[in-house]
Amino acid sequence: MIKAVRGTRDLLPPETTLWNFVESAVRDVFRAYNFQEIRTPIFESTELFARGVGEETDIVAKEMYTWEDRGGTLSNKFGEFLDWAEKNRGSTGPINTPKIVDEYFTAEGWKGQSLTLRPEATAGIVRAYIEHKLGDRGLNKLYCIGPMFRRERPQKGRYRQFYQIDAEIIGPPSAGSESPARDAEVLEMLATLLDRLGISGWNLELNSVGCPKDRAAFNEALRKALDPVRDKMCVDCQRRAVTNPLRVFDCKVPEDQPIIDKLPRISQFLDEGCRKHFEAVQEILTKVGVRFSLNDRLVRGLDYYTRTAFEFTHGALGAQNAILGGGRYDGLSEALGGPAAPGIGFAIGEDRLVMSLQESTSAEGVVKKPDVYVAPLGAGMDGEAARLARELRRHDLVVDLGDENFRLKKSFEAATRAGTKYILIVGENEVKADAFALKNLATGEQVSVPRAELPRRIQE
Ligand code: HAM
C-alpha cells in the first residue's frame, strides 16, 4: 500500500469542516480590518529565502525542500530558438546567430535554476510587493492561506507540509507603515480572531528585537559572553556562537538552557527610538484591553525581524505550543533589492489552531447535516428524484440524493448514516399525485406534502 509521505497527512471530513470554519472566520475578521487576499506561488527561487529568511536560520540551513529545476532555462530558450529557426527558414545569405543560439548551445543554457518549496510566506509576499510596485498603492494589508514546507522532525503539531494563515501590513514609510499603531492593530486583530473562534487560554508573548544597530551591539555582547562557555554547548550552538550568536536562543537542547538563561538580553541594548516604539505598542494594547506578557528571550527563528516580535502560545498544544508568531521586518524589502518598505505581520499555524479549537469544538458540532434525503423508489424514478432535489437545492436546502435501485430499507439506512432530518420518498404514486411522502426520521411522523410546499415544510 502506498501511504502519505512522512510528515504529510490527509485532512478528511468531518475535520475539514473545522478548517473551513476557521478559514471563514479568518476571512470575516480580516475583512473588518480591511485586509485583502494575495496568492503567491508555492515555490520560489532559493535565493529569495536564503536572503530573506537568513542563511544561518534552521529553516534555510536544514529544513528547505530545494531542487535544481530540470532544464528550466533550457526549455524556455528552446522555444525562442525554434522561433528564430522558423523565421530564418529558407533564407540563403549569411545569418547572424542571435545570443539565444549561443546560450542554447553553451553549458550555461543547460543549467537548471535552484528552486525551493516555500517554508513561509513573508519573503514571497515582499517579493511580490517589490515586483508589482505595490508601494505605489500606499499601505498594503495582505493575507494568504496555504501550505508551507519544512523538513522538520515530525511530531504532534509539527508537520513537513503544514498550513499557515499569514497576514502582513507593508508600505512606504510615508504611508505610516512604521507606526506602532500598526503593530498594535495586528495584535488586537489576532486577539479578536482567537476570541471569535472561542479559543481561550492563549498567551501573547511580546518582545522587541531592536534595529540592526542594536542587534550588532547585542551580537557583540553575546559573542563575548558565549566565548568562555560555548565549548560546553551543543554542536549547533558552538557554530551559532561564531556565525550568528542570536540564533543560540533558538536552541531546544535542555543541557544548554542554564547557560542560555545567563546570557545578556536584547532589552538591555535597545536604542531610544526602539524603546519608545515598543512602549507605544504596549500602551495601545493596554488601552484596548489586550493582555500580554513580556519575554525578552523571544528572538524568533527568522533573521528579518526588527523591533516588535511576538508569539501566541496555547497550553493545550504540548511541546509545539506556538499557535502563531510574527513581528516587524523593516529592512526586508531593502535586503531583497526593493525600496524602503517597513512591515509587520504574522503567521498562524493552521494545523495547531485547529488542534486548539478541537479542545472546545467537535467537527461534528459544526458540520451542517443534510436537511433531507431524497429517495427514489422503483425503476424510472432517478430522474424524478433528481428534478425534485434540484428544486429543493435552489431553496438553499442541503440535499442528499439516493438511487432507484435501493430498496426502501437501504435508503433509510443511508439517510440515517448521513444524519438527515427528513427522508422524502419519490415513487410512482407520489409523482402522479405531485405530493410526496416526507418522513421525520427522529419522530417517525410521516405526511404527504404537495411539491410546492416542500421547501417550506423541510425548512421548518
Ligand atoms: P514561524 O514562527 O516560523 O513564522 O511560523 C509561524 C507559525 O507556523 C508557528 O507559530 C507555528 O504555529 C506554525 N508552524 C511552523 N512550523 C510548523 C510545522 N513544521 N508544523 C506545523 N506548524 C508549523 C513565520 O513563518 C513568519 N513568516 C511569520 C511572519 C509573518 N512574520 C512576519 N510576518
Tab-separated table of C-alpha atoms and ligand atoms in Angstrom:
chain	number	residue	atom	x	y	z
A	1	MET	CA	0.000	0.000	0.000
A	2	ILE	CA	1.277	3.458	-0.871
A	3	LYS	CA	0.943	5.774	2.103
A	4	ALA	CA	1.119	9.550	2.543
A	5	VAL	CA	4.748	10.669	2.905
A	6	ARG	CA	6.100	11.035	6.484
A	7	GLY	CA	5.253	14.456	7.882
A	8	THR	CA	2.348	14.982	5.466
A	9	ARG	CA	-1.245	13.975	6.086
A	10	ASP	CA	-4.685	13.821	4.558
A	11	LEU	CA	-7.292	16.110	6.052
A	12	LEU	CA	-10.538	14.176	5.944
A	13	PRO	CA	-14.140	15.110	6.547
A	14	PRO	CA	-15.587	15.867	9.043
A	15	GLU	CA	-12.326	17.527	10.270
A	16	THR	CA	-12.144	19.604	7.085
A	17	THR	CA	-15.341	21.300	8.248
A	18	LEU	CA	-13.373	22.730	11.184
A	19	TRP	CA	-10.735	24.002	8.738
A	20	ASN	CA	-13.437	25.689	6.668
A	21	PHE	CA	-14.983	27.108	9.825
A	22	VAL	CA	-11.602	28.600	10.813
A	23	GLU	CA	-10.904	29.977	7.343
A	24	SER	CA	-14.295	31.583	7.016
A	25	ALA	CA	-13.962	33.255	10.462
A	26	VAL	CA	-10.472	34.412	9.439
A	27	ARG	CA	-11.761	35.952	6.201
A	28	ASP	CA	-14.595	37.720	8.071
A	29	VAL	CA	-12.315	39.136	10.762
A	30	PHE	CA	-9.588	40.179	8.296
A	31	ARG	CA	-12.216	41.915	6.164
A	32	ALA	CA	-13.257	44.017	9.152
A	33	TYR	CA	-9.647	45.287	9.331
A	34	ASN	CA	-9.537	45.907	5.579
A	35	PHE	CA	-7.088	43.107	4.687
A	36	GLN	CA	-7.185	41.680	1.160
A	37	GLU	CA	-6.043	38.322	-0.132
A	38	ILE	CA	-2.820	37.771	-2.051
A	39	ARG	CA	-1.824	34.404	-3.562
A	40	THR	CA	1.832	33.848	-4.314
A	41	PRO	CA	3.464	30.722	-5.813
A	42	ILE	CA	4.195	27.688	-3.665
A	43	PHE	CA	7.771	27.571	-4.963
A	44	GLU	CA	10.191	30.424	-5.424
A	45	SER	CA	13.840	30.816	-6.304
A	46	THR	CA	16.011	29.505	-3.471
A	47	GLU	CA	17.873	32.776	-3.266
A	48	LEU	CA	14.722	34.547	-2.034
A	49	PHE	CA	14.651	32.514	1.182
A	50	ALA	CA	18.423	32.477	1.614
A	51	ARG	CA	18.461	36.279	1.508
A	52	GLY	CA	15.074	36.878	3.130
A	53	VAL	CA	14.850	34.352	5.952
A	54	GLY	CA	18.636	34.147	6.500
A	55	GLU	CA	21.339	31.566	5.693
A	56	GLU	CA	22.026	30.831	9.363
A	57	THR	CA	18.442	30.095	10.390
A	58	ASP	CA	17.401	26.467	10.953
A	59	ILE	CA	14.844	26.885	8.188
A	60	VAL	CA	17.358	27.758	5.482
A	61	ALA	CA	20.300	25.761	6.845
A	62	LYS	CA	18.492	22.434	7.259
A	63	GLU	CA	14.788	22.421	6.552
A	64	MET	CA	14.142	23.554	2.992
A	65	TYR	CA	12.918	21.362	0.136
A	66	THR	CA	15.234	22.570	-2.574
A	67	TRP	CA	15.939	21.151	-6.001
A	68	GLU	CA	17.544	22.132	-9.227
A	69	ASP	CA	14.878	22.647	-11.840
A	70	ARG	CA	15.395	20.229	-14.701
A	71	GLY	CA	16.348	22.220	-17.769
A	72	GLY	CA	14.114	25.112	-16.755
A	73	THR	CA	16.169	27.646	-18.616
A	74	LEU	CA	16.735	25.207	-21.425
A	75	SER	CA	13.061	24.696	-22.254
A	76	ASN	CA	12.390	28.462	-22.174
A	77	LYS	CA	15.253	29.034	-24.528
A	78	PHE	CA	14.268	26.144	-26.753
A	79	GLY	CA	11.028	27.965	-27.639
A	80	GLU	CA	12.940	31.100	-28.545
A	81	PHE	CA	15.405	29.047	-30.543
A	82	LEU	CA	12.612	27.437	-32.585
A	83	ASP	CA	11.045	30.874	-33.263
A	84	TRP	CA	14.368	32.101	-34.575
A	85	ALA	CA	14.882	28.994	-36.745
A	86	GLU	CA	11.343	29.317	-38.171
A	87	LYS	CA	11.878	32.972	-39.076
A	88	ASN	CA	15.093	32.220	-40.917
A	89	ARG	CA	13.886	29.112	-42.734
A	90	GLY	CA	14.909	29.032	-46.352
A	91	SER	CA	16.950	32.219	-46.146
A	92	THR	CA	20.132	31.983	-48.147
A	93	GLY	CA	22.546	34.882	-47.311
A	94	PRO	CA	24.654	34.970	-44.114
A	95	ILE	CA	22.671	34.650	-40.879
A	96	ASN	CA	23.596	36.494	-37.722
A	97	THR	CA	23.049	33.967	-34.962
A	98	PRO	CA	21.327	35.701	-32.072
A	99	LYS	CA	22.557	35.481	-28.499
A	100	ILE	CA	19.911	32.898	-27.748
A	101	VAL	CA	21.516	30.384	-30.083
A	102	ASP	CA	24.872	30.785	-28.385
A	103	GLU	CA	23.294	30.436	-24.970
A	104	TYR	CA	21.372	27.382	-26.069
A	105	PHE	CA	24.479	25.536	-27.076
A	106	THR	CA	26.590	26.523	-24.080
A	107	ALA	CA	26.636	24.773	-20.718
A	108	GLU	CA	25.004	27.880	-19.162
A	109	GLY	CA	21.824	27.233	-21.097
A	110	TRP	CA	21.519	23.687	-19.772
A	111	LYS	CA	21.864	24.542	-16.107
A	112	GLY	CA	18.660	24.395	-14.049
A	113	GLN	CA	17.572	27.071	-11.595
A	114	SER	CA	17.599	26.318	-7.866
A	115	LEU	CA	14.017	26.318	-6.585
A	116	THR	CA	12.542	25.841	-3.114
A	117	LEU	CA	9.093	24.958	-1.765
A	118	ARG	CA	8.138	27.928	0.364
A	119	PRO	CA	8.915	27.355	4.058
A	120	GLU	CA	6.999	30.540	4.964
A	121	ALA	CA	5.010	33.239	3.189
A	122	THR	CA	6.546	36.602	4.129
A	123	ALA	CA	9.525	36.502	1.757
A	124	GLY	CA	7.254	35.666	-1.213
A	125	ILE	CA	4.809	38.434	-0.323
A	126	VAL	CA	7.593	41.001	-0.022
A	127	ARG	CA	8.996	39.790	-3.362
A	128	ALA	CA	5.553	40.327	-4.925
A	129	TYR	CA	5.345	43.755	-3.241
A	130	ILE	CA	8.614	44.764	-4.899
A	131	GLU	CA	7.897	43.105	-8.248
A	132	HIS	CA	4.458	44.722	-8.686
A	133	LYS	CA	5.405	48.065	-7.102
A	134	LEU	CA	2.616	47.655	-4.551
A	135	GLY	CA	4.138	50.557	-2.624
A	136	ASP	CA	2.506	52.880	-5.183
A	137	ARG	CA	-0.809	51.927	-3.585
A	138	GLY	CA	0.286	53.219	-0.157
A	139	LEU	CA	-0.222	50.906	2.789
A	140	ASN	CA	-0.941	47.278	1.816
A	141	LYS	CA	-2.841	44.974	4.137
A	142	LEU	CA	-2.452	41.493	2.677
A	143	TYR	CA	-3.181	37.948	3.775
A	144	CYS	CA	-2.803	34.482	2.373
A	145	ILE	CA	-3.772	30.977	3.436
A	146	GLY	CA	-1.919	27.934	2.162
A	147	PRO	CA	0.608	25.133	2.596
A	148	MET	CA	4.235	25.647	3.672
A	149	PHE	CA	7.020	23.055	3.693
A	150	ARG	CA	9.814	22.431	6.204
A	151	ARG	CA	11.819	19.254	6.620
A	152	GLU	CA	11.491	19.097	10.402
A	153	ARG	CA	11.265	16.015	12.595
A	154	PRO	CA	7.527	15.256	12.564
A	155	GLN	CA	5.743	15.149	15.916
A	156	LYS	CA	2.407	16.260	17.375
A	157	GLY	CA	1.678	19.701	15.895
A	158	ARG	CA	4.741	19.618	13.643
A	159	TYR	CA	4.482	18.512	10.043
A	160	ARG	CA	6.583	18.736	6.890
A	161	GLN	CA	3.644	20.104	4.963
A	162	PHE	CA	1.648	22.405	7.213
A	163	TYR	CA	-0.687	25.318	6.658
A	164	GLN	CA	-0.297	28.949	7.549
A	165	ILE	CA	-2.718	31.836	7.710
A	166	ASP	CA	-0.365	34.723	7.055
A	167	ALA	CA	-1.083	38.454	7.182
A	168	GLU	CA	1.191	41.421	6.500
A	169	ILE	CA	0.928	45.214	6.669
A	170	ILE	CA	3.595	46.710	4.436
A	171	GLY	CA	4.108	50.001	2.651
A	172	PRO	CA	6.329	53.038	2.201
A	173	PRO	CA	7.240	54.853	5.438
A	174	SER	CA	5.180	57.863	4.230
A	175	ALA	CA	2.058	55.637	4.454
A	176	GLY	CA	2.627	55.109	8.173
A	177	SER	CA	3.977	51.569	7.842
A	178	GLU	CA	6.457	52.114	10.671
A	179	SER	CA	3.892	53.284	13.184
A	180	PRO	CA	3.471	51.345	16.447
A	181	ALA	CA	-0.266	51.751	15.783
A	182	ARG	CA	0.094	49.101	13.052
A	183	ASP	CA	1.821	46.641	15.430
A	184	ALA	CA	-0.970	47.109	17.949
A	185	GLU	CA	-3.649	46.788	15.255
A	186	VAL	CA	-2.248	43.443	14.115
A	187	LEU	CA	-2.040	42.126	17.689
A	188	GLU	CA	-5.527	43.328	18.568
A	189	MET	CA	-6.873	41.687	15.394
A	190	LEU	CA	-5.308	38.381	16.469
A	191	ALA	CA	-6.850	38.613	19.941
A	192	THR	CA	-10.229	39.296	18.300
A	193	LEU	CA	-9.836	36.334	15.949
A	194	LEU	CA	-8.926	33.879	18.717
A	195	ASP	CA	-11.818	35.116	20.870
A	196	ARG	CA	-14.185	34.832	17.931
A	197	LEU	CA	-13.105	31.228	17.375
A	198	GLY	CA	-13.747	30.516	21.050
A	199	ILE	CA	-10.095	29.736	21.758
A	200	SER	CA	-9.343	30.729	25.314
A	201	GLY	CA	-6.207	30.219	27.354
A	202	TRP	CA	-3.827	31.822	24.870
A	203	ASN	CA	-0.873	33.878	25.983
A	204	LEU	CA	0.661	36.727	23.961
A	205	GLU	CA	4.425	36.907	24.487
A	206	LEU	CA	5.936	40.162	23.365
A	207	ASN	CA	9.477	41.427	22.844
A	208	SER	CA	11.404	43.999	20.859
A	209	VAL	CA	14.453	42.735	18.968
A	210	GLY	CA	15.550	46.299	18.181
A	211	CYS	CA	17.063	47.644	14.993
A	212	PRO	CA	20.181	46.347	13.190
A	213	LYS	CA	22.403	48.741	15.152
A	214	ASP	CA	21.109	47.460	18.496
A	215	ARG	CA	21.491	43.917	17.314
A	216	ALA	CA	25.104	44.472	16.270
A	217	ALA	CA	25.902	45.625	19.822
A	218	PHE	CA	23.881	42.763	21.265
A	219	ASN	CA	25.614	40.233	18.991
A	220	GLU	CA	28.970	41.530	20.140
A	221	ALA	CA	27.982	41.182	23.795
A	222	LEU	CA	26.596	37.696	23.130
A	223	ARG	CA	29.794	36.634	21.385
A	224	LYS	CA	31.803	37.778	24.387
A	225	ALA	CA	29.508	36.033	26.836
A	226	LEU	CA	29.494	32.830	24.763
A	227	ASP	CA	33.258	32.694	24.272
A	228	PRO	CA	34.143	31.063	27.596
A	229	VAL	CA	31.109	28.725	27.676
A	230	ARG	CA	30.446	27.666	24.117
A	231	ASP	CA	32.602	24.505	24.364
A	232	LYS	CA	30.074	23.164	26.870
A	233	MET	CA	27.178	23.685	24.455
A	234	CYS	CA	25.657	21.548	21.665
A	235	VAL	CA	27.376	21.498	18.263
A	236	ASP	CA	24.738	23.752	16.704
A	237	CYS	CA	25.295	26.379	19.408
A	238	GLN	CA	29.069	26.135	19.011
A	239	ARG	CA	28.581	27.067	15.363
A	240	ARG	CA	25.932	29.696	16.075
A	241	ALA	CA	28.143	31.327	18.722
A	242	VAL	CA	30.553	32.205	15.939
A	243	THR	CA	28.322	32.797	12.903
A	244	ASN	CA	25.093	34.274	14.319
A	245	PRO	CA	25.012	34.281	18.148
A	246	LEU	CA	21.371	35.447	18.298
A	247	ARG	CA	20.322	32.036	16.978
A	248	VAL	CA	21.602	30.451	20.209
A	249	PHE	CA	18.226	31.444	21.660
A	250	ASP	CA	16.538	29.002	19.236
A	251	CYS	CA	18.336	26.115	20.966
A	252	LYS	CA	15.990	23.492	22.466
A	253	VAL	CA	18.702	21.243	23.993
A	254	PRO	CA	17.835	21.023	27.736
A	255	GLU	CA	21.503	20.935	28.910
A	256	ASP	CA	22.171	24.272	27.171
A	257	GLN	CA	19.304	26.132	28.819
A	258	PRO	CA	21.059	27.120	32.107
A	259	ILE	CA	23.841	28.690	30.007
A	260	ILE	CA	21.384	30.495	27.750
A	261	ASP	CA	19.452	31.790	30.768
A	262	LYS	CA	22.552	33.682	31.921
A	263	LEU	CA	23.237	35.389	28.564
A	264	PRO	CA	22.638	39.120	28.047
A	265	ARG	CA	19.214	40.123	26.719
A	266	ILE	CA	18.303	42.347	23.774
A	267	SER	CA	16.189	44.563	26.060
A	268	GLN	CA	19.432	45.963	27.516
A	269	PHE	CA	20.563	47.126	24.055
A	270	LEU	CA	17.536	48.919	22.602
A	271	ASP	CA	18.186	52.482	21.452
A	272	GLU	CA	15.867	55.373	22.320
A	273	GLY	CA	13.781	55.036	19.102
A	274	CYS	CA	13.212	51.301	19.512
A	275	ARG	CA	12.402	51.642	23.220
A	276	LYS	CA	9.829	54.384	22.530
A	277	HIS	CA	8.301	52.380	19.673
A	278	PHE	CA	7.970	49.330	21.917
A	279	GLU	CA	6.442	51.364	24.741
A	280	ALA	CA	3.889	52.856	22.345
A	281	VAL	CA	2.832	49.376	21.174
A	282	GLN	CA	2.343	48.289	24.782
A	283	GLU	CA	0.395	51.437	25.646
A	284	ILE	CA	-2.134	50.900	22.859
A	285	LEU	CA	-2.529	47.228	23.732
A	286	THR	CA	-3.225	48.141	27.345
A	287	LYS	CA	-5.710	50.787	26.248
A	288	VAL	CA	-7.685	48.359	24.043
A	289	GLY	CA	-7.525	45.642	26.692
A	290	VAL	CA	-5.304	43.032	25.038
A	291	ARG	CA	-3.324	41.089	27.662
A	292	PHE	CA	0.334	40.312	27.004
A	293	SER	CA	3.457	39.236	28.830
A	294	LEU	CA	6.964	40.486	28.084
A	295	ASN	CA	9.520	37.834	27.173
A	296	ASP	CA	12.973	39.196	26.397
A	297	ARG	CA	14.244	35.737	25.363
A	298	LEU	CA	11.927	35.722	22.390
A	299	VAL	CA	14.082	36.315	19.292
A	300	ARG	CA	12.117	34.267	16.691
A	301	GLY	CA	13.657	31.823	14.253
A	302	LEU	CA	13.931	34.094	11.209
A	303	ASP	CA	16.579	36.727	10.577
A	304	TYR	CA	14.434	39.511	9.119
A	305	TYR	CA	12.841	40.701	12.350
A	306	THR	CA	13.299	44.195	13.732
A	307	ARG	CA	11.624	45.816	16.748
A	308	THR	CA	8.343	44.111	17.720
A	309	ALA	CA	8.443	40.305	17.839
A	310	PHE	CA	5.691	38.124	19.274
A	311	GLU	CA	4.201	34.688	19.674
A	312	PHE	CA	0.834	33.456	20.864
A	313	THR	CA	1.152	30.223	22.809
A	314	HIS	CA	-1.532	27.811	23.941
A	315	GLY	CA	-1.368	25.325	26.800
A	316	ALA	CA	-3.209	22.503	25.013
A	317	LEU	CA	-0.535	22.140	22.334
A	318	GLY	CA	2.265	20.430	24.282
A	319	ALA	CA	5.875	20.947	23.177
A	320	GLN	CA	4.937	22.734	19.937
A	321	ASN	CA	2.949	25.335	21.826
A	322	ALA	CA	3.231	28.342	19.470
A	323	ILE	CA	-0.077	28.813	17.650
A	324	LEU	CA	1.366	31.727	15.752
A	325	GLY	CA	4.335	34.025	15.513
A	326	GLY	CA	5.259	37.257	13.865
A	327	GLY	CA	6.853	40.638	14.080
A	328	ARG	CA	8.191	43.627	12.275
A	329	TYR	CA	10.672	43.386	9.366
A	330	ASP	CA	11.573	46.960	8.499
A	331	GLY	CA	14.645	46.115	6.379
A	332	LEU	CA	13.428	43.034	4.474
A	333	SER	CA	12.359	44.812	1.290
A	334	GLU	CA	15.759	46.510	1.006
A	335	ALA	CA	17.554	43.223	1.699
A	336	LEU	CA	15.701	41.817	-1.329
A	337	GLY	CA	16.679	44.765	-3.500
A	338	GLY	CA	13.437	46.752	-3.080
A	339	PRO	CA	12.559	50.209	-1.767
A	340	ALA	CA	12.243	51.059	1.925
A	341	ALA	CA	9.043	49.262	2.970
A	342	PRO	CA	8.664	48.680	6.695
A	343	GLY	CA	6.195	45.958	7.550
A	344	ILE	CA	4.698	43.862	10.293
A	345	GLY	CA	2.897	40.557	10.078
A	346	PHE	CA	2.305	37.126	11.497
A	347	ALA	CA	1.597	33.563	10.505
A	348	ILE	CA	-0.838	31.324	12.322
A	349	GLY	CA	-0.073	27.614	12.193
A	350	GLU	CA	-3.483	26.480	10.993
A	351	ASP	CA	-2.859	22.834	11.964
A	352	ARG	CA	-2.181	23.979	15.527
A	353	LEU	CA	-5.080	26.426	15.564
A	354	VAL	CA	-7.462	23.627	14.582
A	355	MET	CA	-5.905	21.431	17.305
A	356	SER	CA	-6.593	24.025	19.986
A	357	LEU	CA	-10.076	24.517	18.610
A	358	GLN	CA	-10.746	20.802	18.969
A	359	GLU	CA	-10.409	21.327	22.728
A	360	SER	CA	-13.759	23.112	22.727
A	361	THR	CA	-15.491	22.316	19.425
A	362	SER	CA	-16.007	18.974	17.723
A	363	ALA	CA	-16.052	18.731	13.950
A	364	GLU	CA	-19.478	17.065	14.223
A	365	GLY	CA	-20.708	20.185	16.036
A	366	VAL	CA	-20.008	22.487	13.084
A	367	VAL	CA	-20.880	20.126	10.235
A	368	LYS	CA	-24.129	21.078	8.549
A	369	LYS	CA	-26.058	17.834	8.171
A	370	PRO	CA	-28.235	17.402	5.058
A	371	ASP	CA	-31.777	18.697	5.553
A	372	VAL	CA	-33.332	15.937	3.546
A	373	TYR	CA	-32.523	12.642	1.835
A	374	VAL	CA	-34.444	12.237	-1.410
A	375	ALA	CA	-35.116	8.523	-2.003
A	376	PRO	CA	-36.209	7.451	-5.486
A	377	LEU	CA	-38.265	4.271	-5.210
A	378	GLY	CA	-38.501	1.955	-8.222
A	379	ALA	CA	-37.438	1.955	-11.867
A	380	GLY	CA	-37.520	5.278	-13.698
A	381	MET	CA	-37.605	7.364	-10.510
A	382	ASP	CA	-33.966	8.636	-10.591
A	383	GLY	CA	-34.928	11.435	-12.997
A	384	GLU	CA	-37.975	12.499	-10.955
A	385	ALA	CA	-35.929	12.494	-7.740
A	386	ALA	CA	-33.121	14.483	-9.391
A	387	ARG	CA	-35.663	17.097	-10.528
A	388	LEU	CA	-37.087	17.420	-7.034
A	389	ALA	CA	-33.609	17.580	-5.445
A	390	ARG	CA	-32.675	20.338	-7.906
A	391	GLU	CA	-35.737	22.378	-6.885
A	392	LEU	CA	-35.028	21.935	-3.169
A	393	ARG	CA	-31.328	22.823	-3.512
A	394	ARG	CA	-32.358	26.059	-5.195
A	395	HIS	CA	-34.075	26.915	-1.919
A	396	ASP	CA	-30.705	26.589	-0.167
A	397	LEU	CA	-31.528	23.230	1.352
A	398	VAL	CA	-28.755	20.654	1.762
A	399	VAL	CA	-29.998	17.613	-0.106
A	400	ASP	CA	-28.594	14.096	-0.354
A	401	LEU	CA	-29.857	12.020	-3.238
A	402	GLY	CA	-30.327	8.227	-3.362
A	403	ASP	CA	-30.616	5.646	-6.114
A	404	GLU	CA	-33.698	3.986	-7.615
A	405	ASN	CA	-32.030	0.592	-7.235
A	406	PHE	CA	-32.010	0.912	-3.428
A	407	ARG	CA	-34.791	-0.842	-1.569
A	408	LEU	CA	-36.612	1.413	0.902
A	409	LYS	CA	-34.730	-0.127	3.844
A	410	LYS	CA	-31.365	0.689	2.259
A	411	SER	CA	-32.477	4.305	1.585
A	412	PHE	CA	-33.465	4.669	5.245
A	413	GLU	CA	-30.060	3.350	6.329
A	414	ALA	CA	-28.264	5.776	4.001
A	415	ALA	CA	-30.377	8.703	5.261
A	416	THR	CA	-29.705	7.761	8.884
A	417	ARG	CA	-25.956	7.480	8.241
A	418	ALA	CA	-25.974	10.907	6.567
A	419	GLY	CA	-27.752	12.299	9.647
A	420	THR	CA	-30.591	13.994	7.770
A	421	LYS	CA	-33.721	15.207	9.491
A	422	TYR	CA	-36.129	14.045	6.763
A	423	ILE	CA	-36.401	11.395	4.117
A	424	LEU	CA	-38.525	12.177	1.069
A	425	ILE	CA	-39.934	9.268	-0.918
A	426	VAL	CA	-40.253	9.658	-4.684
A	427	GLY	CA	-42.282	6.716	-6.056
A	428	GLU	CA	-44.658	6.348	-8.991
A	429	ASN	CA	-47.784	7.155	-6.906
A	430	GLU	CA	-46.178	10.270	-5.422
A	431	VAL	CA	-45.183	11.542	-8.859
A	432	LYS	CA	-48.730	11.016	-10.149
A	433	ALA	CA	-50.218	12.894	-7.190
A	434	ASP	CA	-47.409	15.512	-7.257
A	435	ALA	CA	-47.318	15.115	-3.477
A	436	PHE	CA	-44.516	13.264	-1.685
A	437	ALA	CA	-44.148	11.235	1.487
A	438	LEU	CA	-41.987	13.239	3.902
A	439	LYS	CA	-40.864	11.381	6.998
A	440	ASN	CA	-39.187	12.931	10.030
A	441	LEU	CA	-36.505	10.410	10.949
A	442	ALA	CA	-36.324	11.498	14.576
A	443	THR	CA	-40.054	11.412	15.405
A	444	GLY	CA	-41.171	8.876	12.813
A	445	GLU	CA	-44.010	11.210	11.755
A	446	GLN	CA	-44.880	10.890	8.046
A	447	VAL	CA	-47.031	13.277	5.989
A	448	SER	CA	-47.853	13.722	2.310
A	449	VAL	CA	-46.732	17.173	1.144
A	450	PRO	CA	-47.573	18.827	-2.220
A	451	ARG	CA	-44.490	19.679	-4.307
A	452	ALA	CA	-44.893	23.456	-3.913
A	453	GLU	CA	-44.998	23.256	-0.123
A	454	LEU	CA	-41.959	21.009	0.285
A	455	PRO	CA	-39.233	23.684	0.729
A	456	ARG	CA	-41.174	25.451	3.474
A	457	ARG	CA	-42.067	22.217	5.277
A	458	ILE	CA	-38.461	20.981	5.233
A	459	GLN	CA	-37.078	24.337	6.388
A	460	GLU	CA	-39.402	24.389	9.436
B	1	HAM	P1	7.159	30.984	12.155
B	1	HAM	O1	7.220	31.250	13.627
B	1	HAM	O2	8.296	30.271	11.554
B	1	HAM	O3	6.930	32.379	11.458
B	1	HAM	O4	5.846	30.165	11.841
B	1	HAM	C1	4.586	30.634	12.259
B	1	HAM	C2	3.733	29.504	12.812
B	1	HAM	O5	3.636	28.457	11.857
B	1	HAM	C3	4.282	28.835	14.048
B	1	HAM	O6	3.963	29.562	15.211
B	1	HAM	C4	3.571	27.502	14.019
B	1	HAM	O7	2.247	27.631	14.545
B	1	HAM	C5	3.443	27.233	12.547
B	1	HAM	N1	4.473	26.255	12.135
B	1	HAM	C6	5.771	26.463	11.853
B	1	HAM	N2	6.387	25.317	11.509
B	1	HAM	C7	5.448	24.339	11.580
B	1	HAM	C8	5.450	22.930	11.336
B	1	HAM	N3	6.535	22.288	10.929
B	1	HAM	N4	4.287	22.249	11.530
B	1	HAM	C9	3.164	22.890	11.920
B	1	HAM	N5	3.102	24.210	12.152
B	1	HAM	C10	4.228	24.932	11.990
B	1	HAM	C11	6.827	32.554	10.123
B	1	HAM	O8	6.663	31.676	9.320
B	1	HAM	C12	6.820	34.025	9.712
B	1	HAM	N6	6.757	34.092	8.242
B	1	HAM	C13	5.666	34.752	10.353
B	1	HAM	C14	5.608	36.195	9.959
B	1	HAM	C15	4.784	36.753	9.046
B	1	HAM	N7	6.369	37.162	10.444
B	1	HAM	C16	6.049	38.305	9.852
B	1	HAM	N8	5.105	38.065	9.012
